[in-house]
């Protein structure tokens, strides 16, 4: 890694560990990064027994690229944190979505390793490019094995980093299956497709401006053809939608 390049920061937020081996999950993540070919590209920061204000402050202070939450979730999609007295504190999906909207400039992936976390993943994906949650209850061993596979893949020496989070997600699923654990269909990935396309275009513009201009031109031509096929009204509507 170039000495002027900042490492990609992974912020691990561990909530109430009652009945869970969150220490083991954190250890597996750290081990996966430490043995990775690209280990110098990452920095791990951990916060434990987090309260809502701890999450808010930690993300703002650390400015991570990846946020990993591990803990309990409820059937309505709430995450179980702690209050100032150490008691259970439920955080709704809407609150999490609002939080990550503030940090969409630098957070690129959120992994919510908790039961019933598909709802918050869906809500957060309105603002963050890649968000992973669980579509039902998930046992501790399966959750840990998924995390291990996910971070193993992030550390691989890949030539093309495009869709690296999708690749890491797939590796997590494979890790579950190879161990013969239940629940390989429980992790789900949500993508903010509009933001991903926008980011890809910005990157293309930096690397190959001529190709980026041609891609934009082809998109406009496709839109005009679609409008013509659907009729004059549809064409007029699409023209207005192209306006800023």
GROMACS .gro file of C-alpha atoms in nm:
model
  244
    1UNK     CA    1   0.000   0.000   0.000
    2UNK     CA    2   0.125   0.347  -0.083
    3UNK     CA    3   0.243   0.533   0.227
    4UNK     CA    4   0.012   0.822   0.134
    5UNK     CA    5  -0.293   0.598   0.113
    6UNK     CA    6  -0.515   0.577   0.418
    7UNK     CA    7  -0.621   0.225   0.524
    8UNK     CA    8  -0.983   0.131   0.473
    9UNK     CA    9  -1.147   0.147   0.812
   10UNK     CA   10  -1.379  -0.125   0.945
   11UNK     CA   11  -1.586  -0.017   1.246
   12UNK     CA   12  -1.721  -0.308   1.452
   13UNK     CA   13  -2.014  -0.221   1.678
   14UNK     CA   14  -2.095  -0.495   1.928
   15UNK     CA   15  -2.418  -0.467   2.125
   16UNK     CA   16  -2.561  -0.657   2.420
   17UNK     CA   17  -2.378  -0.994   2.402
   18UNK     CA   18  -2.627  -1.191   2.614
   19UNK     CA   19  -2.623  -1.549   2.481
   20UNK     CA   20  -2.394  -1.465   2.188
   21UNK     CA   21  -2.023  -1.517   2.123
   22UNK     CA   22  -1.955  -1.168   1.998
   23UNK     CA   23  -1.597  -1.192   2.123
   24UNK     CA   24  -1.544  -1.488   1.892
   25UNK     CA   25  -1.700  -1.303   1.598
   26UNK     CA   26  -1.472  -1.004   1.652
   27UNK     CA   27  -1.172  -1.235   1.681
   28UNK     CA   28  -1.259  -1.413   1.355
   29UNK     CA   29  -1.287  -1.080   1.174
   30UNK     CA   30  -0.953  -0.964   1.309
   31UNK     CA   31  -0.789  -1.296   1.217
   32UNK     CA   32  -0.931  -1.283   0.864
   33UNK     CA   33  -0.782  -0.938   0.807
   34UNK     CA   34  -0.450  -1.021   0.976
   35UNK     CA   35  -0.382  -1.321   0.752
   36UNK     CA   36  -0.501  -1.143   0.436
   37UNK     CA   37  -0.267  -1.056   0.152
   38UNK     CA   38  -0.402  -0.701   0.167
   39UNK     CA   39  -0.396  -0.674   0.547
   40UNK     CA   40  -0.215  -0.339   0.533
   41UNK     CA   41  -0.511  -0.197   0.342
   42UNK     CA   42  -0.745  -0.227   0.643
   43UNK     CA   43  -0.777  -0.091   0.994
   44UNK     CA   44  -1.022  -0.235   1.248
   45UNK     CA   45  -1.181  -0.025   1.521
   46UNK     CA   46  -1.406  -0.193   1.779
   47UNK     CA   47  -1.672  -0.052   2.011
   48UNK     CA   48  -1.850  -0.283   2.256
   49UNK     CA   49  -2.169  -0.263   2.466
   50UNK     CA   50  -2.281   0.019   2.239
   51UNK     CA   51  -2.563   0.259   2.312
   52UNK     CA   52  -2.742   0.463   2.042
   53UNK     CA   53  -2.522   0.764   2.108
   54UNK     CA   54  -2.209   0.545   2.089
   55UNK     CA   55  -2.304   0.436   1.738
   56UNK     CA   56  -2.378   0.792   1.631
   57UNK     CA   57  -2.054   0.927   1.773
   58UNK     CA   58  -1.833   0.638   1.660
   59UNK     CA   59  -1.937   0.661   1.295
   60UNK     CA   60  -1.891   1.039   1.292
   61UNK     CA   61  -1.552   1.023   1.464
   62UNK     CA   62  -1.404   0.723   1.281
   63UNK     CA   63  -1.553   0.784   0.932
   64UNK     CA   64  -1.538   0.413   0.838
   65UNK     CA   65  -1.587   0.265   0.495
   66UNK     CA   66  -1.739  -0.052   0.643
   67UNK     CA   67  -1.966  -0.072   0.948
   68UNK     CA   68  -2.020  -0.414   1.105
   69UNK     CA   69  -2.293  -0.453   1.368
   70UNK     CA   70  -2.317  -0.772   1.572
   71UNK     CA   71  -2.581  -0.840   1.834
   72UNK     CA   72  -2.950  -0.917   1.874
   73UNK     CA   73  -3.240  -0.812   1.654
   74UNK     CA   74  -3.617  -0.836   1.699
   75UNK     CA   75  -3.886  -0.955   1.457
   76UNK     CA   76  -3.995  -0.599   1.376
   77UNK     CA   77  -3.643  -0.520   1.253
   78UNK     CA   78  -3.524  -0.329   1.559
   79UNK     CA   79  -3.169  -0.372   1.687
   80UNK     CA   80  -3.118  -0.426   2.059
   81UNK     CA   81  -2.864  -0.189   2.208
   82UNK     CA   82  -2.816  -0.068   2.565
   83UNK     CA   83  -2.928   0.247   2.740
   84UNK     CA   84  -2.722   0.441   2.994
   85UNK     CA   85  -2.830   0.202   3.268
   86UNK     CA   86  -2.728  -0.112   3.077
   87UNK     CA   87  -3.089  -0.205   2.996
   88UNK     CA   88  -3.228  -0.306   2.656
   89UNK     CA   89  -3.283  -0.022   2.412
   90UNK     CA   90  -3.458  -0.085   2.079
   91UNK     CA   91  -3.348   0.110   1.772
   92UNK     CA   92  -3.594   0.110   1.481
   93UNK     CA   93  -3.497   0.073   1.112
   94UNK     CA   94  -3.606   0.432   1.040
   95UNK     CA   95  -3.363   0.567   1.296
   96UNK     CA   96  -3.076   0.365   1.148
   97UNK     CA   97  -3.162   0.484   0.797
   98UNK     CA   98  -3.158   0.846   0.913
   99UNK     CA   99  -2.822   0.790   1.082
  100UNK     CA  100  -2.653   0.645   0.775
  101UNK     CA  101  -2.799   0.913   0.551
  102UNK     CA  102  -2.568   1.154   0.736
  103UNK     CA  103  -2.264   0.938   0.656
  104UNK     CA  104  -2.333   0.827   0.300
  105UNK     CA  105  -2.028   1.018   0.171
  106UNK     CA  106  -1.783   0.766   0.315
  107UNK     CA  107  -1.968   0.456   0.443
  108UNK     CA  108  -1.987   0.213   0.150
  109UNK     CA  109  -2.099  -0.111   0.317
  110UNK     CA  110  -2.296  -0.201   0.630
  111UNK     CA  111  -2.318  -0.558   0.761
  112UNK     CA  112  -2.587  -0.617   1.026
  113UNK     CA  113  -2.509  -0.959   1.171
  114UNK     CA  114  -2.824  -0.991   1.381
  115UNK     CA  115  -3.153  -1.179   1.361
  116UNK     CA  116  -3.435  -1.028   1.153
  117UNK     CA  117  -3.213  -0.749   1.019
  118UNK     CA  118  -3.341  -0.746   0.661
  119UNK     CA  119  -3.576  -0.453   0.738
  120UNK     CA  120  -3.304  -0.221   0.864
  121UNK     CA  121  -3.081  -0.335   0.576
  122UNK     CA  122  -3.351  -0.237   0.328
  123UNK     CA  123  -3.399   0.100   0.498
  124UNK     CA  124  -3.027   0.177   0.514
  125UNK     CA  125  -2.977   0.079   0.149
  126UNK     CA  126  -3.167   0.394   0.050
  127UNK     CA  127  -2.845   0.577   0.134
  128UNK     CA  128  -2.560   0.321   0.143
  129UNK     CA  129  -2.439   0.125  -0.160
  130UNK     CA  130  -2.419  -0.223  -0.003
  131UNK     CA  131  -2.607  -0.340   0.307
  132UNK     CA  132  -2.625  -0.697   0.436
  133UNK     CA  133  -2.885  -0.826   0.681
  134UNK     CA  134  -3.050  -1.150   0.790
  135UNK     CA  135  -3.402  -1.237   0.669
  136UNK     CA  136  -3.490  -1.438   0.981
  137UNK     CA  137  -3.338  -1.566   1.303
  138UNK     CA  138  -2.981  -1.687   1.255
  139UNK     CA  139  -2.783  -1.907   1.492
  140UNK     CA  140  -2.458  -1.785   1.638
  141UNK     CA  141  -2.228  -2.031   1.456
  142UNK     CA  142  -2.379  -1.949   1.117
  143UNK     CA  143  -2.350  -1.574   1.178
  144UNK     CA  144  -1.985  -1.605   1.280
  145UNK     CA  145  -1.897  -1.829   0.986
  146UNK     CA  146  -2.058  -1.584   0.743
  147UNK     CA  147  -1.854  -1.298   0.889
  148UNK     CA  148  -1.537  -1.504   0.862
  149UNK     CA  149  -1.594  -1.579   0.493
  150UNK     CA  150  -1.696  -1.220   0.417
  151UNK     CA  151  -1.378  -1.067   0.558
  152UNK     CA  152  -1.157  -1.341   0.414
  153UNK     CA  153  -1.277  -1.234   0.069
  154UNK     CA  154  -1.217  -0.864   0.133
  155UNK     CA  155  -0.855  -0.946   0.201
  156UNK     CA  156  -0.798  -1.131  -0.127
  157UNK     CA  157  -0.560  -0.979  -0.379
  158UNK     CA  158  -0.822  -0.906  -0.645
  159UNK     CA  159  -0.725  -0.725  -0.963
  160UNK     CA  160  -1.074  -0.583  -1.009
  161UNK     CA  161  -1.240  -0.442  -0.697
  162UNK     CA  162  -1.573  -0.378  -0.869
  163UNK     CA  163  -1.852  -0.554  -0.681
  164UNK     CA  164  -1.605  -0.664  -0.414
  165UNK     CA  165  -1.878  -0.655  -0.149
  166UNK     CA  166  -2.098  -0.884  -0.358
  167UNK     CA  167  -1.797  -1.116  -0.393
  168UNK     CA  168  -1.740  -1.106  -0.018
  169UNK     CA  169  -2.109  -1.176   0.044
  170UNK     CA  170  -2.087  -1.482  -0.184
  171UNK     CA  171  -1.779  -1.603   0.004
  172UNK     CA  172  -1.968  -1.577   0.331
  173UNK     CA  173  -2.247  -1.797   0.192
  174UNK     CA  174  -1.991  -2.052   0.069
  175UNK     CA  175  -1.826  -2.058   0.412
  176UNK     CA  176  -2.160  -2.150   0.572
  177UNK     CA  177  -2.225  -2.425   0.319
  178UNK     CA  178  -1.877  -2.580   0.343
  179UNK     CA  179  -1.916  -2.615   0.719
  180UNK     CA  180  -2.255  -2.782   0.672
  181UNK     CA  181  -2.424  -2.522   0.889
  182UNK     CA  182  -2.794  -2.431   0.854
  183UNK     CA  183  -2.909  -2.095   0.724
  184UNK     CA  184  -2.710  -2.035   0.405
  185UNK     CA  185  -3.017  -1.861   0.260
  186UNK     CA  186  -3.058  -1.627   0.558
  187UNK     CA  187  -2.802  -1.355   0.471
  188UNK     CA  188  -2.934  -1.109   0.210
  189UNK     CA  189  -2.763  -0.820   0.034
  190UNK     CA  190  -2.935  -0.494  -0.055
  191UNK     CA  191  -2.787  -0.252  -0.305
  192UNK     CA  192  -2.843   0.113  -0.376
  193UNK     CA  193  -2.824   0.064  -0.753
  194UNK     CA  194  -2.856   0.430  -0.845
  195UNK     CA  195  -2.561   0.528  -0.627
  196UNK     CA  196  -2.352   0.234  -0.751
  197UNK     CA  197  -2.412   0.333  -1.114
  198UNK     CA  198  -2.329   0.694  -1.031
  199UNK     CA  199  -2.005   0.592  -0.858
  200UNK     CA  200  -1.908   0.368  -1.150
  201UNK     CA  201  -1.962   0.655  -1.393
  202UNK     CA  202  -1.754   0.892  -1.182
  203UNK     CA  203  -1.472   0.637  -1.168
  204UNK     CA  204  -1.495   0.579  -1.544
  205UNK     CA  205  -1.481   0.954  -1.602
  206UNK     CA  206  -1.154   0.971  -1.411
  207UNK     CA  207  -0.996   0.671  -1.583
  208UNK     CA  208  -1.137   0.708  -1.937
  209UNK     CA  209  -1.327   1.035  -1.999
  210UNK     CA  210  -1.398   0.951  -2.365
  211UNK     CA  211  -1.554   0.615  -2.277
  212UNK     CA  212  -1.759   0.777  -2.000
  213UNK     CA  213  -1.896   1.037  -2.242
  214UNK     CA  214  -1.991   0.766  -2.491
  215UNK     CA  215  -2.163   0.564  -2.216
  216UNK     CA  216  -2.371   0.867  -2.118
  217UNK     CA  217  -2.457   0.931  -2.483
  218UNK     CA  218  -2.570   0.571  -2.534
  219UNK     CA  219  -2.788   0.593  -2.223
  220UNK     CA  220  -2.959   0.905  -2.360
  221UNK     CA  221  -3.015   0.741  -2.700
  222UNK     CA  222  -3.165   0.435  -2.530
  223UNK     CA  223  -3.401   0.658  -2.332
  224UNK     CA  224  -3.516   0.841  -2.644
  225UNK     CA  225  -3.580   0.513  -2.829
  226UNK     CA  226  -3.778   0.377  -2.535
  227UNK     CA  227  -3.982   0.697  -2.526
  228UNK     CA  228  -4.056   0.675  -2.898
  229UNK     CA  229  -4.169   0.312  -2.866
  230UNK     CA  230  -4.404   0.395  -2.578
  231UNK     CA  231  -4.558   0.692  -2.757
  232UNK     CA  232  -4.535   1.067  -2.766
  233UNK     CA  233  -4.658   1.118  -2.411
  234UNK     CA  234  -4.398   0.882  -2.272
  235UNK     CA  235  -4.129   1.058  -2.477
  236UNK     CA  236  -4.229   1.398  -2.339
  237UNK     CA  237  -4.232   1.259  -1.984
  238UNK     CA  238  -3.885   1.110  -2.023
  239UNK     CA  239  -3.752   1.437  -2.161
  240UNK     CA  240  -3.865   1.621  -1.849
  241UNK     CA  241  -3.711   1.352  -1.626
  242UNK     CA  242  -3.376   1.409  -1.789
  243UNK     CA  243  -3.385   1.771  -1.676
  244UNK     CA  244  -3.199   1.865  -1.356
   0.00000   0.00000   0.00000
